[in-house]
Phi, psi and omega in degrees: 000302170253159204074188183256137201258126169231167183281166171183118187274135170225140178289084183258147185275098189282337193265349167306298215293343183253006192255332176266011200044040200276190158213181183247359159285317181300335164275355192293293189278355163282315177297328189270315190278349168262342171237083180233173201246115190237155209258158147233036167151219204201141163242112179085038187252154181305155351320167173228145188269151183338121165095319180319134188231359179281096171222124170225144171260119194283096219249131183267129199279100204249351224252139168270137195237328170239169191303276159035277196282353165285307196308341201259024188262124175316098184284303181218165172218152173242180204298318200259034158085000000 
């Protein structure tokens, strides 16, 4: 809702994604499970004091934003680490 919304194109390398045994829906749901917008709490959340006119929800920056922090997303992990 507020700012500005951006993108990030990622490239996949099919002879990596298959040597690693990857599909490109598994970088897909790594990417979703990992760059999400989590709220952390409330300003003015209930209880609330009497008169009270204040409610905001405090949303923390969890959204991955550089390459960088995509290069660094946990695609798969295996049992021996």
């Amino acid at each position: 809702v507020f700012g500005s919304q951006y993108s990030m194109r990622i490239w996949l390398d099919p002879a990596k994604l298959n040597s690693y045994q990857l599909t490109p829906g598994d970088v897909s749901s790594a990417i979703q499970a990992q760059n999400v917008q989590i709220s952390s709490g409330q300003l003015g959340g209930l209880p609330a004091v009497k008169g009270q006119q204040l409610n905001a929800t405090i949303i923390g920056k969890t959204r991955l934003q550089t390459a960088e922090q995509f290069e660094n997303i946990l695609l798969k992990v295996n049992p021996d680490g």
